[in-house]
Short mmCIF file of C-alpha atoms in Angstrom, two decimals:
data_model
loop_
_atom_site.label_atom_id
_atom_site.label_comp_id
_atom_site.label_asym_id
_atom_site.label_seq_id
_atom_site.Cartn_x
_atom_site.Cartn_y
_atom_site.Cartn_z
CA ALA A 281 70.77 108.09 9.21
CA GLN A 282 67.59 106.84 11.44
CA LYS A 283 65.50 103.86 8.80
CA ILE A 284 61.97 104.53 10.88
CA THR A 285 61.27 108.05 12.33
CA GLN A 286 58.54 108.22 14.89
CA THR A 287 58.54 112.16 15.66
CA GLN A 288 55.88 111.67 18.00
CA PRO A 289 57.03 110.31 22.27
CA GLY A 290 53.63 111.14 23.51
CA MET A 291 50.03 111.43 22.21
CA PHE A 292 46.45 112.07 23.94
CA VAL A 293 43.47 111.23 22.05
CA GLN A 294 39.47 111.90 23.61
CA GLU A 295 38.14 108.06 24.12
CA LYS A 296 36.08 107.88 20.32
CA GLU A 297 37.69 110.45 18.96
CA ALA A 298 40.81 109.94 15.87
CA VAL A 299 44.09 110.00 15.88
CA THR A 300 47.45 109.76 13.62
CA LEU A 301 50.43 108.61 14.77
CA ASP A 302 53.06 109.52 12.75
CA CYS A 303 55.59 107.54 10.51
CA THR A 304 58.68 108.52 8.40
CA TYR A 305 60.91 105.81 6.93
CA ASP A 306 64.14 106.20 4.71
CA THR A 307 65.07 103.63 2.20
CA SER A 308 66.56 102.81 -1.63
CA ASP A 309 65.31 99.38 -1.79
CA PRO A 310 62.60 100.07 -4.27
CA SER A 311 60.71 96.83 -2.45
CA TYR A 312 60.29 97.30 1.29
CA GLY A 313 57.08 96.89 3.56
CA LEU A 314 55.47 98.53 6.48
CA PHE A 315 53.80 97.79 9.48
CA TRP A 316 52.85 98.81 13.00
CA TYR A 317 53.00 96.98 16.32
CA LYS A 318 50.69 97.47 19.28
CA GLN A 319 52.33 97.00 22.71
CA PRO A 320 50.45 97.44 25.80
CA SER A 321 52.45 96.97 29.33
CA SER A 322 51.76 93.13 28.63
CA GLY A 323 54.61 93.60 26.92
CA GLU A 324 53.53 91.58 23.34
CA MET A 325 54.01 92.56 20.40
CA ILE A 326 50.92 92.39 18.39
CA PHE A 327 50.32 93.00 14.42
CA LEU A 328 47.66 95.51 13.22
CA ILE A 329 48.58 96.14 10.16
CA TYR A 330 50.66 96.27 7.22
CA GLN A 331 51.48 97.97 3.41
CA GLY A 332 53.08 96.98 0.65
CA SER A 333 55.55 99.44 -1.65
CA TYR A 334 53.50 98.36 -4.77
CA ASP A 335 50.38 99.20 -3.03
CA GLN A 336 48.05 101.11 -4.57
CA GLN A 337 45.11 101.85 -1.68
CA ASN A 338 45.66 102.14 1.77
CA ALA A 339 45.97 99.28 3.62
CA THR A 340 42.43 99.09 6.46
CA GLU A 341 42.22 96.98 8.91
CA GLY A 342 39.44 97.51 11.29
CA ARG A 343 40.19 100.95 13.30
CA TYR A 344 43.62 100.87 11.35
CA SER A 345 44.10 102.60 8.44
CA LEU A 346 47.30 103.76 7.07
CA ASN A 347 47.54 106.86 5.08
CA PHE A 348 50.80 105.65 2.64
CA GLN A 349 52.33 108.78 0.86
CA LYS A 350 54.89 106.94 -1.15
CA ALA A 351 56.49 110.00 -2.20
CA ARG A 352 56.74 111.52 1.60
CA LYS A 353 57.89 108.37 2.49
CA SER A 354 55.80 108.05 5.05
CA ALA A 355 53.60 105.86 6.06
CA ASN A 356 50.78 107.00 9.43
CA LEU A 357 48.86 104.47 11.75
CA VAL A 358 45.12 106.44 11.77
CA ILE A 359 42.70 105.14 15.08
CA SER A 360 39.60 105.93 14.67
CA ALA A 361 36.91 106.09 17.43
CA SER A 362 39.71 105.55 20.30
CA GLN A 363 38.82 103.04 22.67
CA LEU A 364 41.12 102.97 26.28
CA GLY A 365 42.22 100.05 25.38
CA ASP A 366 44.21 101.46 22.74
CA SER A 367 46.36 103.17 24.94
CA ALA A 368 50.11 101.24 24.72
CA MET A 369 52.64 102.39 22.32
CA TYR A 370 52.95 102.20 18.83
CA PHE A 371 56.21 101.45 16.40
CA CYS A 372 56.16 102.04 12.89
CA ALA A 373 58.41 99.08 11.12
CA MET A 374 60.06 98.42 7.92
CA ARG A 375 61.60 95.00 6.59
CA GLU A 376 63.20 95.54 3.21
CA ILE A 377 62.81 92.86 0.65
CA ASN A 378 66.66 92.92 -1.00
CA THR A 379 68.66 93.06 2.13
CA GLY A 380 67.74 90.35 4.34
CA ASN A 381 65.70 89.38 6.64
CA GLN A 382 65.72 92.82 8.88
CA PHE A 383 63.66 94.79 10.52
CA TYR A 384 63.81 98.00 11.84
CA PHE A 385 62.17 100.05 14.08
CA GLY A 386 60.91 103.16 14.89
CA THR A 387 61.21 104.58 18.49
CA GLY A 388 57.72 104.02 19.08
CA THR A 389 55.22 106.66 20.48
CA SER A 390 52.94 106.50 23.91
CA LEU A 391 49.46 106.67 23.18
CA THR A 392 47.42 107.27 26.56
CA VAL A 393 43.64 107.57 25.67
CA ILE A 394 41.80 109.68 27.97
CA PRO A 395 38.07 109.17 28.53
CA ASP B 294 48.52 77.81 15.02
CA THR B 295 49.75 81.66 14.49
CA GLU B 296 51.97 81.47 17.85
CA VAL B 297 55.26 81.98 18.98
CA THR B 298 55.49 80.71 22.71
CA GLN B 299 58.28 81.90 24.97
CA THR B 300 59.66 80.32 28.45
CA PRO B 301 59.61 81.16 31.44
CA LYS B 302 57.77 84.50 31.08
CA HIS B 303 59.33 85.58 33.72
CA LEU B 304 63.24 84.82 34.90
CA VAL B 305 65.38 86.07 37.89
CA MET B 306 68.75 85.40 38.05
CA GLY B 307 72.41 86.48 39.89
CA MET B 308 75.03 87.38 38.12
CA THR B 309 77.25 84.24 38.24
CA ASN B 310 73.86 82.12 37.17
CA LYS B 311 73.71 80.04 33.96
CA LYS B 312 70.60 79.92 32.48
CA SER B 313 68.34 79.52 29.06
CA LEU B 314 65.33 80.88 26.91
CA LYS B 315 63.17 79.16 24.97
CA CYS B 316 61.20 79.80 21.92
CA GLU B 317 59.40 78.19 19.68
CA GLN B 318 56.96 78.40 16.58
CA HIS B 319 54.71 76.01 14.41
CA MET B 320 54.53 78.10 11.28
CA GLY B 321 56.90 76.64 9.72
CA HIS B 322 58.46 79.22 9.60
CA ARG B 323 62.36 79.75 8.48
CA ALA B 324 63.43 83.43 10.19
CA MET B 325 63.81 83.82 13.99
CA TYR B 326 64.80 86.30 15.42
CA TRP B 327 66.52 87.55 19.45
CA TYR B 328 65.34 90.96 20.68
CA LYS B 329 66.11 92.81 23.61
CA GLN B 330 63.92 95.62 25.10
CA LYS B 331 64.76 98.47 27.75
CA ALA B 332 60.99 100.10 29.13
CA LYS B 333 59.75 102.51 26.40
CA LYS B 334 62.72 101.50 23.94
CA PRO B 335 62.02 100.28 20.95
CA PRO B 336 63.20 96.30 20.18
CA GLU B 337 67.31 96.10 19.77
CA LEU B 338 68.06 92.39 17.18
CA MET B 339 70.26 90.54 18.51
CA PHE B 340 70.19 87.59 16.38
CA VAL B 341 68.44 86.18 13.28
CA TYR B 342 68.44 82.50 12.16
CA SER B 343 67.72 81.61 8.88
CA TYR B 344 67.08 78.17 7.74
CA GLU B 345 68.83 77.53 11.00
CA LYS B 346 72.00 79.25 10.64
CA LEU B 347 73.25 82.24 12.39
CA SER B 348 73.40 85.66 9.78
CA ILE B 349 73.12 88.35 12.25
CA ASN B 350 74.77 88.72 15.04
CA GLU B 351 74.46 92.30 15.98
CA SER B 352 77.92 92.97 18.29
CA VAL B 353 76.38 91.05 21.01
CA PRO B 354 78.18 89.82 23.57
CA SER B 355 79.72 86.30 24.06
CA ARG B 356 77.10 86.04 27.60
CA PHE B 357 74.34 85.63 25.33
CA SER B 358 74.32 82.57 23.16
CA PRO B 359 72.15 81.87 20.86
CA GLU B 360 71.26 78.33 19.42
CA CYS B 361 68.59 76.68 16.50
CA PRO B 362 68.23 73.42 17.15
CA ASN B 363 65.64 72.86 14.76
CA SER B 364 63.20 75.35 12.72
CA SER B 365 61.04 75.55 15.43
CA LEU B 366 63.02 76.31 18.54
CA LEU B 367 65.85 78.79 19.68
CA ASN B 368 67.21 79.23 22.43
CA LEU B 369 69.24 82.33 24.35
CA HIS B 370 71.60 80.10 26.63
CA LEU B 371 73.06 83.18 29.75
CA HIS B 372 75.73 83.28 31.47
CA ALA B 373 77.65 85.68 33.25
CA LEU B 374 74.71 88.64 33.01
CA GLN B 375 75.13 91.87 34.57
CA PRO B 376 72.40 93.51 36.12
CA GLU B 377 72.43 96.04 32.71
CA ASP B 378 71.62 93.34 30.68
CA SER B 379 67.47 93.22 32.95
CA ALA B 380 65.14 93.46 29.84
CA LEU B 381 62.41 92.50 28.14
CA TYR B 382 63.39 89.74 25.71
CA LEU B 383 61.26 89.23 22.90
CA CYS B 384 61.57 85.94 20.25
CA ALA B 385 59.57 86.64 17.02
CA SER B 386 59.30 84.85 13.97
CA SER B 387 58.71 85.59 9.87
CA GLN B 388 58.90 83.47 6.52
CA LEU B 389 61.81 83.98 4.17
CA GLY B 390 61.64 85.19 1.10
CA THR B 391 61.06 88.16 -1.48
CA ARG B 392 57.58 88.82 -0.21
CA GLU B 393 57.24 92.27 1.26
CA TYR B 394 54.31 91.13 3.45
CA ASN B 395 56.68 88.28 5.49
CA GLU B 396 55.59 89.87 9.33
CA GLN B 397 57.11 89.77 12.07
CA PHE B 398 55.04 87.13 14.93
CA PHE B 399 56.07 88.52 18.22
CA GLY B 400 56.63 85.75 21.19
CA PRO B 401 55.19 86.91 24.89
CA GLY B 402 58.57 87.96 25.82
CA THR B 403 60.26 87.06 29.34
CA ARG B 404 60.83 89.48 31.63
CA LEU B 405 64.57 88.92 33.11
CA THR B 406 66.37 90.88 36.10
CA VAL B 407 70.13 89.75 36.82
CA LEU B 408 70.53 90.71 40.41
#
């Protein structure tokens, strides 16, 4: 089974609007971390935001917030007030604490911001 | 210093050449990773080093040979590559341990073209 599932291959959003990128995960480890990365066309993977399995509150970092629904095993990324520079690939990833140091990546979502 | 550096940025090589990719970090991270990434696809894990020892080898062909000379350096030696090995090669590092919040820091990548 896939550890991380991203069901939206491509998304479009109007500039200044908010957009939600979906991510669901599968793990039996009670301790895990969820991460979102942005990858522009230049290729560099940029860390955006993190959510721990024991965190009570949803993570926020500037215009990025993570909608964490533990019972549903979902960790959706919300980008508010989209900017043209947000156009990029977005990857959701998970690290299971008790199964070593491997990170599992989803297939990614290509986001295009329309002026 | 929260940077992972990779050299070279671009590499073009013939199928009979021998070349090496280099990765360096000075964050005190004891886990280092090599990924291969094709366009619009997620990174594929190749190797993981933990405390300078190879801990994960994801059935990578022997024409790729990793080396971790010390805790700050990671090399990937390339020999007799095939055109399908053309890709972006990403290096990453992270802390080891049982903390959930151990994000991966990525380098800018090496774009490899095999002719």
